[in-house]
PDB file of C-alpha atoms in Angstrom:
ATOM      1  CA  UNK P 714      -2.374 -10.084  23.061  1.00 59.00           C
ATOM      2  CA  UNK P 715      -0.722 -13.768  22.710  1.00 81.00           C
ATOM      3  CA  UNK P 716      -2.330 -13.515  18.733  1.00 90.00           C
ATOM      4  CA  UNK P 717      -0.052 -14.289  15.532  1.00 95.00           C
ATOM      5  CA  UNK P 718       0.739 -10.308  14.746  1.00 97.00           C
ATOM      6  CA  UNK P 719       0.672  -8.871  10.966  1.00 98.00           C
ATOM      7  CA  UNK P 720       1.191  -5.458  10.087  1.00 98.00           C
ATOM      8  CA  UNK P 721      -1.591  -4.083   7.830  1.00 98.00           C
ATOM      9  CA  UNK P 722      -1.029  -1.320   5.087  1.00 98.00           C
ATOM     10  CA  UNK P 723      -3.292   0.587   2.979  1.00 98.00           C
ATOM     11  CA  UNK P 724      -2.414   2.678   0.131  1.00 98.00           C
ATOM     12  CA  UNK P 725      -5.184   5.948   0.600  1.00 98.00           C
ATOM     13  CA  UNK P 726      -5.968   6.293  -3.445  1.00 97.00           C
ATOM     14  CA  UNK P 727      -8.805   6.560  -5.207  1.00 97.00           C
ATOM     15  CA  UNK P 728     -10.132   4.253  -7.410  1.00 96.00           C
ATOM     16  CA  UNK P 729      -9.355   5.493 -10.716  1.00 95.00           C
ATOM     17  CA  UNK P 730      -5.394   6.585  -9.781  1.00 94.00           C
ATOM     18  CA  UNK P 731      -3.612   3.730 -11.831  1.00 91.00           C
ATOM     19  CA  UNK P 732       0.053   4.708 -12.950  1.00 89.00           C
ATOM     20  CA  UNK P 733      -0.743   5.241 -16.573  1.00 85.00           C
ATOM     21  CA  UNK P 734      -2.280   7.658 -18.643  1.00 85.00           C
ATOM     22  CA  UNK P 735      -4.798   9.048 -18.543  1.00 88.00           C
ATOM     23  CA  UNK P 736      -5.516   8.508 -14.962  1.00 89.00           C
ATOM     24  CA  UNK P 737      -1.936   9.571 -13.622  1.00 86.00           C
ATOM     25  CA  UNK P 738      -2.419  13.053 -14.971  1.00 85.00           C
ATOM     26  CA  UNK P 739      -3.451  15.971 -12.273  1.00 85.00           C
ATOM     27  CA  UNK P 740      -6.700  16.241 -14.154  1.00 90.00           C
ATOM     28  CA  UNK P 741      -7.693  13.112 -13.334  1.00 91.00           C
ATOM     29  CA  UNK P 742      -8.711  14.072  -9.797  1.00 93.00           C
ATOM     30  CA  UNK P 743     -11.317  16.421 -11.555  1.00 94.00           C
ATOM     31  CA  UNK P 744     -12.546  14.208 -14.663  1.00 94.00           C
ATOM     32  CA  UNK P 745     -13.222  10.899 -12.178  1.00 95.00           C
ATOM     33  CA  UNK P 746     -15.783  11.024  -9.552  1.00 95.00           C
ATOM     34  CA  UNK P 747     -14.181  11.007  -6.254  1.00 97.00           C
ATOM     35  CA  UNK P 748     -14.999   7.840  -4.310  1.00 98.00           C
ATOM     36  CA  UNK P 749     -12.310   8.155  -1.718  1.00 98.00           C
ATOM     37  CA  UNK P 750     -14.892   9.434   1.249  1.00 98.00           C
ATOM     38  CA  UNK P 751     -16.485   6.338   0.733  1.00 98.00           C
ATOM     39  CA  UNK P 752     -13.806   3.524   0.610  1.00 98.00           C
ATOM     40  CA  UNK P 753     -12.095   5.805   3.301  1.00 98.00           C
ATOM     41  CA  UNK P 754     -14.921   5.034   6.090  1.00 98.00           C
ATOM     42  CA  UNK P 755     -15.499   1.090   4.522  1.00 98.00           C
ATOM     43  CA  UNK P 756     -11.930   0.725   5.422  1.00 98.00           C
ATOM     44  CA  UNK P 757     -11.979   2.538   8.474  1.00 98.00           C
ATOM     45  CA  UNK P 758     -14.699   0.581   9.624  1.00 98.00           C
ATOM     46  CA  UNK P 759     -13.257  -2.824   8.578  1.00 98.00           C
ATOM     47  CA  UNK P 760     -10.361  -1.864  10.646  1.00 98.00           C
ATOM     48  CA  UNK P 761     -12.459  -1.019  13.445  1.00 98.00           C
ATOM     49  CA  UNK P 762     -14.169  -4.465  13.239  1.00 97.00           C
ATOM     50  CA  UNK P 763     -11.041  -6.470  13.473  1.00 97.00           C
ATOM     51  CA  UNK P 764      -9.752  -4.378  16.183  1.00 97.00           C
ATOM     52  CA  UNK P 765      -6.853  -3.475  13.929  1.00 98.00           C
ATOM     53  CA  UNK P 766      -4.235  -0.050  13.516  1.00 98.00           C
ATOM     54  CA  UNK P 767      -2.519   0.202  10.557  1.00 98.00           C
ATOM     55  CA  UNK P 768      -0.501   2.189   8.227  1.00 98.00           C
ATOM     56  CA  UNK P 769      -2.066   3.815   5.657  1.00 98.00           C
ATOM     57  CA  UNK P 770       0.175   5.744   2.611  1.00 98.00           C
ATOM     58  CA  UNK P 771      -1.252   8.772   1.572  1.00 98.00           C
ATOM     59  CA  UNK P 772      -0.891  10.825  -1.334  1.00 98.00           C
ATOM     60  CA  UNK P 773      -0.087  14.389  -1.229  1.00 97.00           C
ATOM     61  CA  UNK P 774      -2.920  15.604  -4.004  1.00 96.00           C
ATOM     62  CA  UNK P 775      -5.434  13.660  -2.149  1.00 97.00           C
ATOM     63  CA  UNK P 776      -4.323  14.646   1.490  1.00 98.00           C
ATOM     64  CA  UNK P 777      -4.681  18.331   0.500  1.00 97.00           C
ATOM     65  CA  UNK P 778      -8.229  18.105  -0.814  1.00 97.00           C
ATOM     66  CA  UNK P 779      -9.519  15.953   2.517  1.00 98.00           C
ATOM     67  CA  UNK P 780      -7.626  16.787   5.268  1.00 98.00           C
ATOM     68  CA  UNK P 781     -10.786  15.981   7.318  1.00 98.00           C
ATOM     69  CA  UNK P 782     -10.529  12.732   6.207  1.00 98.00           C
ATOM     70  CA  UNK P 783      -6.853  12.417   6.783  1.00 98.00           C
ATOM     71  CA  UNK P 784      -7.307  14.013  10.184  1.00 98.00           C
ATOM     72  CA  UNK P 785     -10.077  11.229  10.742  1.00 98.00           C
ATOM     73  CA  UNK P 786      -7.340   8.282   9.973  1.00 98.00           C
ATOM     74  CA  UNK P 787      -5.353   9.803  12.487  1.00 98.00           C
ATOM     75  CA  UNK P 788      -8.561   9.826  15.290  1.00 98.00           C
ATOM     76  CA  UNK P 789      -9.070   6.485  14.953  1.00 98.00           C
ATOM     77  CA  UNK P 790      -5.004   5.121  16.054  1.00 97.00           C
ATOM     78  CA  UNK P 791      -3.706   4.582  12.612  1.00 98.00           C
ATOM     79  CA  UNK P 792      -0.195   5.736  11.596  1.00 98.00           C
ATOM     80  CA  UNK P 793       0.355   7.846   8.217  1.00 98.00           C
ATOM     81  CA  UNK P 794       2.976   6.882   5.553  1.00 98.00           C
ATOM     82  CA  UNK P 795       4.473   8.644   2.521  1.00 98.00           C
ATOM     83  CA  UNK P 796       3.100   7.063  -0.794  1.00 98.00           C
ATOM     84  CA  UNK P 797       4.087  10.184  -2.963  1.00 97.00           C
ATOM     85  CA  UNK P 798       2.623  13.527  -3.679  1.00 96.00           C
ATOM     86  CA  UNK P 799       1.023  12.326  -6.820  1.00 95.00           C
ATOM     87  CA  UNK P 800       0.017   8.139  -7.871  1.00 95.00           C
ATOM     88  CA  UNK P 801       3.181   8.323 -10.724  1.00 94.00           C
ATOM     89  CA  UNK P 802       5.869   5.700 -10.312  1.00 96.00           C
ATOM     90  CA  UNK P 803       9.050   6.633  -9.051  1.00 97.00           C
ATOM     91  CA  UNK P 804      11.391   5.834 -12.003  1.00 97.00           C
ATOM     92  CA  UNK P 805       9.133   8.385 -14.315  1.00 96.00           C
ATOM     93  CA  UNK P 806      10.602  11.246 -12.363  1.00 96.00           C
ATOM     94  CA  UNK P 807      14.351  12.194 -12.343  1.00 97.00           C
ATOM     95  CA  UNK P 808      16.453  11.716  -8.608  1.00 98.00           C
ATOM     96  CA  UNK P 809      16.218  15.079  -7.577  1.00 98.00           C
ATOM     97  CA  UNK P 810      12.609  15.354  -8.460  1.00 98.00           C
ATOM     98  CA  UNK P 811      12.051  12.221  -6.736  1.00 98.00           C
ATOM     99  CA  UNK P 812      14.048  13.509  -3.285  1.00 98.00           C
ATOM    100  CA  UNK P 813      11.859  17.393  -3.765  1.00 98.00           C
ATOM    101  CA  UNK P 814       8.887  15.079  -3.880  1.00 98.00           C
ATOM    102  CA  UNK P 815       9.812  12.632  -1.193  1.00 98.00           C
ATOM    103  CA  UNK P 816      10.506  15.924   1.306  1.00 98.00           C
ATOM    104  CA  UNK P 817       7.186  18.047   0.650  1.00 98.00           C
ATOM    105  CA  UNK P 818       4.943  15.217   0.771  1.00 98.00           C
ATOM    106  CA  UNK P 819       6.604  14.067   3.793  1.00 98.00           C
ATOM    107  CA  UNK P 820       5.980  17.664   5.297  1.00 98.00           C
ATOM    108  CA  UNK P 821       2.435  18.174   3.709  1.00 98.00           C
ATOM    109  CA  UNK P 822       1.479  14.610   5.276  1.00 98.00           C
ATOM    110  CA  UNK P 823       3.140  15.964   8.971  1.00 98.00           C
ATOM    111  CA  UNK P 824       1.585  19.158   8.854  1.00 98.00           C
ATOM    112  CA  UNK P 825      -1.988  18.382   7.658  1.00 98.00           C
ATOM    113  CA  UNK P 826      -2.208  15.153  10.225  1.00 97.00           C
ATOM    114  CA  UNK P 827       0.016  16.292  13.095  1.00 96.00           C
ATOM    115  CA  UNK P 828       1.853  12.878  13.052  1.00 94.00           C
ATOM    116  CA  UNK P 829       5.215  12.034  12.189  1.00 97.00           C
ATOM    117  CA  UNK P 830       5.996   9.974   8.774  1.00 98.00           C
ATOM    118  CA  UNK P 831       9.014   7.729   8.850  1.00 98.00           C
ATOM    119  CA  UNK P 832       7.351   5.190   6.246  1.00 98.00           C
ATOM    120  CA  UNK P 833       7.651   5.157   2.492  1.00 98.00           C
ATOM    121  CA  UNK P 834       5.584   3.337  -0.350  1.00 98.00           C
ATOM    122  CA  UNK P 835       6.208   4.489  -3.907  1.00 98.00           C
ATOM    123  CA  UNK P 836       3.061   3.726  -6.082  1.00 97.00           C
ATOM    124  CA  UNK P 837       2.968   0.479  -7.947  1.00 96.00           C
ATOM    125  CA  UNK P 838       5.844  -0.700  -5.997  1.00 97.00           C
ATOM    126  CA  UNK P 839       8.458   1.795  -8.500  1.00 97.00           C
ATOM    127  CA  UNK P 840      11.850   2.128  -6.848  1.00 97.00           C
ATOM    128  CA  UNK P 841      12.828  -0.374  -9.237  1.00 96.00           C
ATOM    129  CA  UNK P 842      14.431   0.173 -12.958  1.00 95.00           C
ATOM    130  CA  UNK P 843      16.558   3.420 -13.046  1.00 96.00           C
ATOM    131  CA  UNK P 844      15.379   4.361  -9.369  1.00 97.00           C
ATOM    132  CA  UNK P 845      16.431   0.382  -8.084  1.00 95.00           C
ATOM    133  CA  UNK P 846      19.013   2.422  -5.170  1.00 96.00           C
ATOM    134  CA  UNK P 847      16.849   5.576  -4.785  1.00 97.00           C
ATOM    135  CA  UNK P 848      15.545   4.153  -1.483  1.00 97.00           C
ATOM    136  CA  UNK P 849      18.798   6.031   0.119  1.00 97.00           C
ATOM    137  CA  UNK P 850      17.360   9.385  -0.211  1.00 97.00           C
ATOM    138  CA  UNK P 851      14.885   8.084   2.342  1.00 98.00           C
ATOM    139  CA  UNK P 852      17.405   7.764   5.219  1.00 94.00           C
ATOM    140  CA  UNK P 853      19.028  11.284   4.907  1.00 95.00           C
ATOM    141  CA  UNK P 854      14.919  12.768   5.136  1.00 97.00           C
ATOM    142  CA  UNK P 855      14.287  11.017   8.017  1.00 97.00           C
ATOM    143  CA  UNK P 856      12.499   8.218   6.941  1.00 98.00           C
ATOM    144  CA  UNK P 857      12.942   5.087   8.893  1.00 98.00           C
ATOM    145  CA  UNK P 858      12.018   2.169   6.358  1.00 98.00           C
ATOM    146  CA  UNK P 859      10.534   1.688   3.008  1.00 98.00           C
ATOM    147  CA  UNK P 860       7.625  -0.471   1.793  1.00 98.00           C
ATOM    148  CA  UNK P 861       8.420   0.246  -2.456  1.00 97.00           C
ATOM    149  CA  UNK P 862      10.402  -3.082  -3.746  1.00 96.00           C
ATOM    150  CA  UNK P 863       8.026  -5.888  -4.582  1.00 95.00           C
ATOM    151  CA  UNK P 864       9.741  -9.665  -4.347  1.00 93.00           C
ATOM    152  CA  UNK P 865       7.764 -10.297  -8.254  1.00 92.00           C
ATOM    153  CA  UNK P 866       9.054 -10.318 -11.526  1.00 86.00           C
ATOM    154  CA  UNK P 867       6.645  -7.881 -13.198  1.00 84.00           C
ATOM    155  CA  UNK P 868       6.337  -5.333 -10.287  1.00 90.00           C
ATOM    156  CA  UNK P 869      10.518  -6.045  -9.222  1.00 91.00           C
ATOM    157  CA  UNK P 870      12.804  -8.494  -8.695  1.00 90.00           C
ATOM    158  CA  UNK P 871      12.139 -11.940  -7.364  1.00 88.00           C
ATOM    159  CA  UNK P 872      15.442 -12.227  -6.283  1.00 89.00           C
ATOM    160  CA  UNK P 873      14.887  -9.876  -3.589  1.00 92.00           C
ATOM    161  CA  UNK P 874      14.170 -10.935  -0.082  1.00 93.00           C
ATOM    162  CA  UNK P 875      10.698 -11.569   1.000  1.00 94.00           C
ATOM    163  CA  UNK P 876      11.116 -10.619   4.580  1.00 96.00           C
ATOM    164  CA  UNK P 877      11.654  -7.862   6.321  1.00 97.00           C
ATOM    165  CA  UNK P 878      15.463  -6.542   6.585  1.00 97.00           C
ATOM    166  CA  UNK P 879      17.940  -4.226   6.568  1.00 97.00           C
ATOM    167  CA  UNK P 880      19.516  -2.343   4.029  1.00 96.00           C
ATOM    168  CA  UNK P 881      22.796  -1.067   3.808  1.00 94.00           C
ATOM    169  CA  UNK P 882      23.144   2.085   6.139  1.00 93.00           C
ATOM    170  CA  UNK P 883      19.980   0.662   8.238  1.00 95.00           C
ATOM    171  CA  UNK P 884      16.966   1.506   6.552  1.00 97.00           C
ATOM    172  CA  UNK P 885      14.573  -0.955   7.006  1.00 98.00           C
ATOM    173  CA  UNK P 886      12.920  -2.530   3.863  1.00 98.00           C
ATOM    174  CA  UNK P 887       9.469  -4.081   4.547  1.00 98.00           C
ATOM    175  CA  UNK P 888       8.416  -5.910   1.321  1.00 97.00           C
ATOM    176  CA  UNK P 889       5.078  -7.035   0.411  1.00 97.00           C
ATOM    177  CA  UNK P 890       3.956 -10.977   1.212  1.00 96.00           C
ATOM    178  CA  UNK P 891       3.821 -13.087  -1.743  1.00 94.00           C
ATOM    179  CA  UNK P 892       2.849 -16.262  -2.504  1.00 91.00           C
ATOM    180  CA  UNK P 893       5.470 -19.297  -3.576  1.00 78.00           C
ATOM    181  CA  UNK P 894       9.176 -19.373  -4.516  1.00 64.00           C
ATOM    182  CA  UNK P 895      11.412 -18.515  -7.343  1.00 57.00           C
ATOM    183  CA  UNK P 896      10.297 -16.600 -10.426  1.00 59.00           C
ATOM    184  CA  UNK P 897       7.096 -17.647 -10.733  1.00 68.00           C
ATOM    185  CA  UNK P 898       5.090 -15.762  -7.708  1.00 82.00           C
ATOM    186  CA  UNK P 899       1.887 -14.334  -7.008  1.00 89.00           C
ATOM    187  CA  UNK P 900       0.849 -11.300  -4.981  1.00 93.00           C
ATOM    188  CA  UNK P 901      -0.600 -11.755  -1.447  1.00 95.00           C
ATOM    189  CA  UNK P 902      -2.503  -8.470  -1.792  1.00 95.00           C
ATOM    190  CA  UNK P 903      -4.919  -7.418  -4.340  1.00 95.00           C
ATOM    191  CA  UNK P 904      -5.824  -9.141  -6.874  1.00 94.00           C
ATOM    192  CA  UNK P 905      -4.302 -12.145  -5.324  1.00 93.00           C
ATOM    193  CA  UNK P 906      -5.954 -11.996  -2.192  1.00 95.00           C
ATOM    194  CA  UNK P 907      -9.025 -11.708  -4.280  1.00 96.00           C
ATOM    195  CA  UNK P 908      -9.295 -14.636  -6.271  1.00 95.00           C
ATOM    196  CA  UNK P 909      -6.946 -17.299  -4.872  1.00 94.00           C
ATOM    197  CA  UNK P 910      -8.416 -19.856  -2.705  1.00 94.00           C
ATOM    198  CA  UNK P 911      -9.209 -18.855   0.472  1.00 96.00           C
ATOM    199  CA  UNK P 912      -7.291 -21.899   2.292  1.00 96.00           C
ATOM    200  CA  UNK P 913      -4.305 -21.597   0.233  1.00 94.00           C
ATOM    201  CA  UNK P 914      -4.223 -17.771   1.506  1.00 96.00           C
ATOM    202  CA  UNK P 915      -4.967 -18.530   4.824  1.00 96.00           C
ATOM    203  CA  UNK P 916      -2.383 -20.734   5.602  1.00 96.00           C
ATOM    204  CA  UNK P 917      -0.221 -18.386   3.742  1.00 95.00           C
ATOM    205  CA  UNK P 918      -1.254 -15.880   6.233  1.00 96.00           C
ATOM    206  CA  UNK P 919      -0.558 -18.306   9.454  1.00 96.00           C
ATOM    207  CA  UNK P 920       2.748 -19.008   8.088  1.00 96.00           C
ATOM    208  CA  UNK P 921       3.576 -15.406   7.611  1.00 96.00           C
ATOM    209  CA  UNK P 922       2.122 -14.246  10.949  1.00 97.00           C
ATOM    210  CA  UNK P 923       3.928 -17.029  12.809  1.00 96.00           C
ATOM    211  CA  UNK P 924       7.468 -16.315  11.212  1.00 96.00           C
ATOM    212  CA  UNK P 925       6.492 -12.715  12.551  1.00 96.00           C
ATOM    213  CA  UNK P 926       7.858 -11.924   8.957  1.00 96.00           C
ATOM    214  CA  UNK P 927       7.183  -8.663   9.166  1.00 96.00           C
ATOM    215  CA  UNK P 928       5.923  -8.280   5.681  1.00 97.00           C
ATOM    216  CA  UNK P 929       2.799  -5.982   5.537  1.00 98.00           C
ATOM    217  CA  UNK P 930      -0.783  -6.831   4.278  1.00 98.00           C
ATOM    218  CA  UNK P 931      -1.498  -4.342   1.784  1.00 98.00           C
ATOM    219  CA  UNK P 932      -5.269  -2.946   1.333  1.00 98.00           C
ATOM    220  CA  UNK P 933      -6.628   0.156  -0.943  1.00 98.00           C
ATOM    221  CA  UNK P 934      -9.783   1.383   0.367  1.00 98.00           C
ATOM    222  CA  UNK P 935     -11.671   0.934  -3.286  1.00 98.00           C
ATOM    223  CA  UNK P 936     -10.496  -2.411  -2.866  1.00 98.00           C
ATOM    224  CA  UNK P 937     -14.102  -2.346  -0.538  1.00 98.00           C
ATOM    225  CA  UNK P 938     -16.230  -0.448  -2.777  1.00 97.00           C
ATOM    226  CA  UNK P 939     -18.503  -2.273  -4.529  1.00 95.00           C
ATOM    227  CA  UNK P 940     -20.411   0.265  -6.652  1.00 94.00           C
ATOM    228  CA  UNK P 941     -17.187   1.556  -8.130  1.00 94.00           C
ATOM    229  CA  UNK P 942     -17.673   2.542 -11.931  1.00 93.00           C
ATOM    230  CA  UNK P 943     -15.605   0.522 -14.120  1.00 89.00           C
ATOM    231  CA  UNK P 944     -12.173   1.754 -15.585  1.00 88.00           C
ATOM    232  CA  UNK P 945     -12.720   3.379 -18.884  1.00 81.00           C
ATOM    233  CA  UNK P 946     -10.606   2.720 -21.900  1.00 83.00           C
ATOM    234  CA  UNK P 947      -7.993   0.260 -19.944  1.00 85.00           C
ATOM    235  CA  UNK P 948      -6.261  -2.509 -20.657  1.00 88.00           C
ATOM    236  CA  UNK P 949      -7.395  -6.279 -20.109  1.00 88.00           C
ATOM    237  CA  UNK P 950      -4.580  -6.336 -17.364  1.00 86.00           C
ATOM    238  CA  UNK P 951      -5.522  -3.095 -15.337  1.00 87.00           C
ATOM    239  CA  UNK P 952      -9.199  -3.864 -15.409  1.00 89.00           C
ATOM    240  CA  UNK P 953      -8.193  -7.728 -14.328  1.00 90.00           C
ATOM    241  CA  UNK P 954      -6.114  -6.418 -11.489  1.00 88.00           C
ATOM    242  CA  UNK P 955      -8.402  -3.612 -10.234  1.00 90.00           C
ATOM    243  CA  UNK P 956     -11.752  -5.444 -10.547  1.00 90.00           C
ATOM    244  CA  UNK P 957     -11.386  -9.451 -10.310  1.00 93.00           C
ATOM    245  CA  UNK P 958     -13.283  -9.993  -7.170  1.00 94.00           C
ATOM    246  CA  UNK P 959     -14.078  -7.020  -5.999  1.00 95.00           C
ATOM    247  CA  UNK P 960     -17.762  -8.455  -4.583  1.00 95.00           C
ATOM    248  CA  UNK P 961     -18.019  -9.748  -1.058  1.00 96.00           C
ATOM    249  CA  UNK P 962     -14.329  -8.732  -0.942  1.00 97.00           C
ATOM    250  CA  UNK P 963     -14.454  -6.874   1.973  1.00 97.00           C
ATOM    251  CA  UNK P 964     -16.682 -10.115   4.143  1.00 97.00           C
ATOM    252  CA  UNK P 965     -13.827 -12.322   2.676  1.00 97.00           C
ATOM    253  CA  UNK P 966     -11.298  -9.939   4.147  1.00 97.00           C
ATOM    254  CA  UNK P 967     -13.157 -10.367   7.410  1.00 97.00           C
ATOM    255  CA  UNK P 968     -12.953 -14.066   7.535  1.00 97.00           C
ATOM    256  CA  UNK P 969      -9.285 -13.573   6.072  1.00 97.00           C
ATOM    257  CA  UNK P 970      -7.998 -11.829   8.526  1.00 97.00           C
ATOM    258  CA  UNK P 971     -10.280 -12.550  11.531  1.00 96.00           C
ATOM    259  CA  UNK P 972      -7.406 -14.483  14.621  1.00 96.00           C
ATOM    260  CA  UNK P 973      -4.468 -12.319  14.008  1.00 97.00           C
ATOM    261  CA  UNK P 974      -3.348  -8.779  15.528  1.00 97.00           C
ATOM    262  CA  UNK P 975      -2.857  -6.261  13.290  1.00 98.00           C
ATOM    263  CA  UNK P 976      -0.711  -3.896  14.010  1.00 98.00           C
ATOM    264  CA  UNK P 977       0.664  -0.760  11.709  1.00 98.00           C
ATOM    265  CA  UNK P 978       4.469  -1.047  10.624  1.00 98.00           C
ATOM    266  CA  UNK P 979       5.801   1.720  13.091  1.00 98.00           C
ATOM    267  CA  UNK P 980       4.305  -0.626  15.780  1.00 98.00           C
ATOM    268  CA  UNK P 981       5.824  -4.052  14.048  1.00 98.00           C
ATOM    269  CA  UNK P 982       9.163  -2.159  13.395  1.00 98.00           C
ATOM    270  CA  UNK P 983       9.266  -1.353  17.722  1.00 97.00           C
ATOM    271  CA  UNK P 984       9.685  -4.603  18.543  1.00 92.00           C
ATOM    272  CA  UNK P 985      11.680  -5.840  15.430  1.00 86.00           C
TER     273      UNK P 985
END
């Protein structure tokens, strides 16, 4: 129990559900074979290897096709978050869409897994743009914190803070880890935690764990799934961010993580 702690995330999507057409569209979940029962037990059993609880934010569309396997998160310890009732960015909807959407999914998620859900994630990190202060619609549905505004130029703002804190009113805000200072910054999750070099992210890691920072790992199950078909028809970027070093990801993830608890966000945000 005297381990460096990290809180560990996972964003429950499958592997085609990018925020861009044509895979953000409802069809998509019928034109792309589902993988999601798959990377859903790799990561469960990853988890279960490092001894680890987490946080995983589901989607509504995908929570109402396998509530088995949402049920099954929820056997195994781990806490469910919000990360939208579809995978489309925030700012694409308009505020009161975005509240309607935050409230049923937040009530689809309690009913279907019996838990309560005081954490939000927006996909691709999208209360930014026009929907920058939209995180206070979270507070008045009884959300306790948000996970949605990325310290990074391209996915936010690097001025932002890159630890965990408080916004105005009390809402916690618990941003993802990235690497380096100033505008030029890489992601500590996905790709990033892919291809960087594995002693530059594991002293990252130390560093974050021993500042108890409070800034969550962040993991999508497909991230584990080797045999995943590639993307069809996307861009150099998309099929660079979803596939660079996908192989032996999930052994490097062992090694990556192996020494530190990890602990969901409800459990980090108790003794914050």
């Amino acid at each position: 129990m005297n381990r460096p702690r990290l809180p560990l995330s996972l964003d429950w999507e499958d592997w085609f559900q990018l925020c861009c057409p044509p895979y953000d569209a409802p069809e998509a979940l019928d034109r792309y074979a589902c993988r999601l029962p798959l990377a859903t037990d790799l990561a469960l059993g990853l988890c279960a290897e490092l001894g680890a609880t987490a946080t995983w934010f589901c989607l509504g569309d995908q929570a109402r096709r396998h509530p088995d396997l949402l049920r099954r998160i929820v056997a195994r310890g781990h806490q469910v978050g919000l990360h939208g009732l579809t995978h489309r960015r925030a700012f694409e909807l308009d505020r009161p869409a975005f509240r309607a959407a935050l409230r049923d999914g937040k009530a689809l998620l309690e009913d279907l897994s019996g838990r309560a859900v005081v954490g939000y994630r927006a996909p691709e990190w999208s209360l930014r743009g026009p929907a920058e202060d939209w995180w206070e619609e979270l507070a008045e549905l009884g959300f306790a914190y948000d996970s949605s505004r990325a310290p990074l130029a391209l996915l936010g703002d690097p001025r932002r803070p890159t630890r965990a804190h408080r916004l105005p009113g009390g809402l916690w805000e618990l941003p993802p880890p990235v690497l380096w200072s100033g505008p030029v910054r890489s992601p500590l999750w996905g790709w990033g935690l892919r291809v960087l070099p594995f002693g530059l992210l594991r002293r990252a890691l130390e560093d974050l764990a021993l500042a108890d920072a409070g800034t969550p790992l962040v993991l999508h199950p497909w991230e584990l799934d080797e045999g995943q078909p590639a993307l069809p028809g996307a861009s150099f970027g998309h099929r660079f961010a979803h596939g660079a070093g996908l192989r032996g990801h999930g052994d490097r993830l062992r090694d990556l993580w192996r020494g530190f608890r990890l602990i969901s966000l409800e459990a980090w945000l108790a003794d914050a």
